[in-house]
Amino acid sequence: MSFEAEVIPLFIAGCIAVSALELAVGWFTLRGRARGLFAGHVLSMALGLFFLVKCLFGDRLGLTGSIASIDHSVSIGMFGLCWAASVLLLLSALGKLNDKS
């Protein structure tokens, strides 16, 4: 897949900036167990974004293994698993905020 040269570093920097901002805002606005679950959500999503970047730009960054199609398939699967874990952690954090105890 073809991209302009500036796209890769801008995408990576944007993912890092948004994840850091999300973590900072969540850390300062949440308390207790919800804070830890939210931090897990952000870290899981960041890991998922790494696998997405590896799949999209791995060939140009030298991150692809010897058989690219297998490596891309695994990266997409890992992105999906990390994304699912991220959503579950976010929902758990929201559930903790909703607890009346």
GROMACS .gro file of C-alpha atoms in nm:
model
  101
    1MET     CA    1   0.000   0.000   0.000
    2SER     CA    2   0.140   0.338  -0.098
    3PHE     CA    3   0.156   0.631   0.141
    4GLU     CA    4   0.327   0.968   0.136
    5ALA     CA    5   0.650   0.972   0.337
    6GLU     CA    6   0.502   1.198   0.606
    7VAL     CA    7   0.204   0.973   0.679
    8ILE     CA    8   0.388   0.708   0.882
    9PRO     CA    9   0.554   0.934   1.142
   10LEU     CA   10   0.245   1.156   1.165
   11PHE     CA   11   0.018   0.855   1.223
   12ILE     CA   12   0.250   0.708   1.486
   13ALA     CA   13   0.296   1.044   1.660
   14GLY     CA   14  -0.080   1.105   1.650
   15CYS     CA   15  -0.151   0.765   1.807
   16ILE     CA   16   0.102   0.831   2.082
   17ALA     CA   17  -0.029   1.183   2.147
   18VAL     CA   18  -0.395   1.077   2.163
   19SER     CA   19  -0.315   0.779   2.388
   20ALA     CA   20  -0.107   0.994   2.623
   21LEU     CA   21  -0.377   1.260   2.640
   22GLU     CA   22  -0.646   0.997   2.701
   23LEU     CA   23  -0.438   0.843   2.980
   24ALA     CA   24  -0.365   1.179   3.144
   25VAL     CA   25  -0.727   1.297   3.136
   26GLY     CA   26  -0.854   0.961   3.261
   27TRP     CA   27  -0.592   0.945   3.535
   28PHE     CA   28  -0.683   1.288   3.673
   29THR     CA   29  -1.061   1.253   3.642
   30LEU     CA   30  -1.111   0.895   3.770
   31ARG     CA   31  -1.051   0.745   4.113
   32GLY     CA   32  -0.994   0.403   4.266
   33ARG     CA   33  -1.038   0.083   4.069
   34ALA     CA   34  -1.191   0.268   3.772
   35ARG     CA   35  -0.859   0.451   3.727
   36GLY     CA   36  -0.663   0.126   3.699
   37LEU     CA   37  -0.915  -0.030   3.459
   38PHE     CA   38  -0.907   0.283   3.244
   39ALA     CA   39  -0.527   0.279   3.237
   40GLY     CA   40  -0.547  -0.085   3.126
   41HIS     CA   41  -0.786   0.019   2.851
   42VAL     CA   42  -0.544   0.283   2.722
   43LEU     CA   43  -0.245   0.047   2.734
   44SER     CA   44  -0.438  -0.231   2.561
   45MET     CA   45  -0.552   0.007   2.289
   46ALA     CA   46  -0.197   0.138   2.246
   47LEU     CA   47  -0.074  -0.220   2.203
   48GLY     CA   48  -0.352  -0.279   1.950
   49LEU     CA   49  -0.246   0.032   1.760
   50PHE     CA   50   0.110  -0.103   1.751
   51PHE     CA   51  -0.018  -0.415   1.574
   52LEU     CA   52  -0.222  -0.200   1.336
   53VAL     CA   53   0.085   0.011   1.254
   54LYS     CA   54   0.286  -0.310   1.208
   55CYS     CA   55   0.028  -0.435   0.961
   56LEU     CA   56  -0.012  -0.110   0.769
   57PHE     CA   57   0.348   0.010   0.764
   58GLY     CA   58   0.552  -0.295   0.869
   59ASP     CA   59   0.698  -0.351   0.523
   60ARG     CA   60   0.839   0.002   0.508
   61LEU     CA   61   0.958  -0.002   0.871
   62GLY     CA   62   1.125  -0.343   0.846
   63LEU     CA   63   0.888  -0.502   1.100
   64THR     CA   64   0.751  -0.775   0.874
   65GLY     CA   65   0.870  -1.133   0.902
   66SER     CA   66   0.984  -1.354   0.614
   67ILE     CA   67   0.627  -1.433   0.501
   68ALA     CA   68   0.442  -1.102   0.494
   69SER     CA   69   0.091  -1.241   0.447
   70ILE     CA   70   0.117  -1.455   0.762
   71ASP     CA   71   0.269  -1.167   0.958
   72HIS     CA   72  -0.009  -0.930   0.849
   73SER     CA   73  -0.276  -1.185   0.937
   74VAL     CA   74  -0.132  -1.231   1.286
   75SER     CA   75  -0.105  -0.854   1.332
   76ILE     CA   76  -0.471  -0.803   1.236
   77GLY     CA   77  -0.573  -1.080   1.477
   78MET     CA   78  -0.367  -0.933   1.759
   79PHE     CA   79  -0.512  -0.588   1.690
   80GLY     CA   80  -0.862  -0.737   1.719
   81LEU     CA   81  -0.782  -0.912   2.048
   82CYS     CA   82  -0.625  -0.599   2.197
   83TRP     CA   83  -0.918  -0.390   2.081
   84ALA     CA   84  -1.165  -0.633   2.240
   85ALA     CA   85  -0.968  -0.631   2.567
   86SER     CA   86  -0.959  -0.251   2.554
   87VAL     CA   87  -1.337  -0.227   2.514
   88LEU     CA   88  -1.395  -0.474   2.799
   89LEU     CA   89  -1.164  -0.277   3.028
   90LEU     CA   90  -1.338   0.048   2.938
   91LEU     CA   91  -1.679  -0.102   3.006
   92SER     CA   92  -1.551  -0.239   3.338
   93ALA     CA   93  -1.424   0.106   3.435
   94LEU     CA   94  -1.762   0.257   3.350
   95GLY     CA   95  -1.931  -0.014   3.554
   96LYS     CA   96  -1.713   0.071   3.856
   97LEU     CA   97  -1.816   0.435   3.822
   98ASN     CA   98  -2.179   0.328   3.824
   99ASP     CA   99  -2.148   0.116   4.143
  100LYS     CA  100  -2.342   0.258   4.433
  101SER     CA  101  -2.125   0.085   4.697
   0.00000   0.00000   0.00000
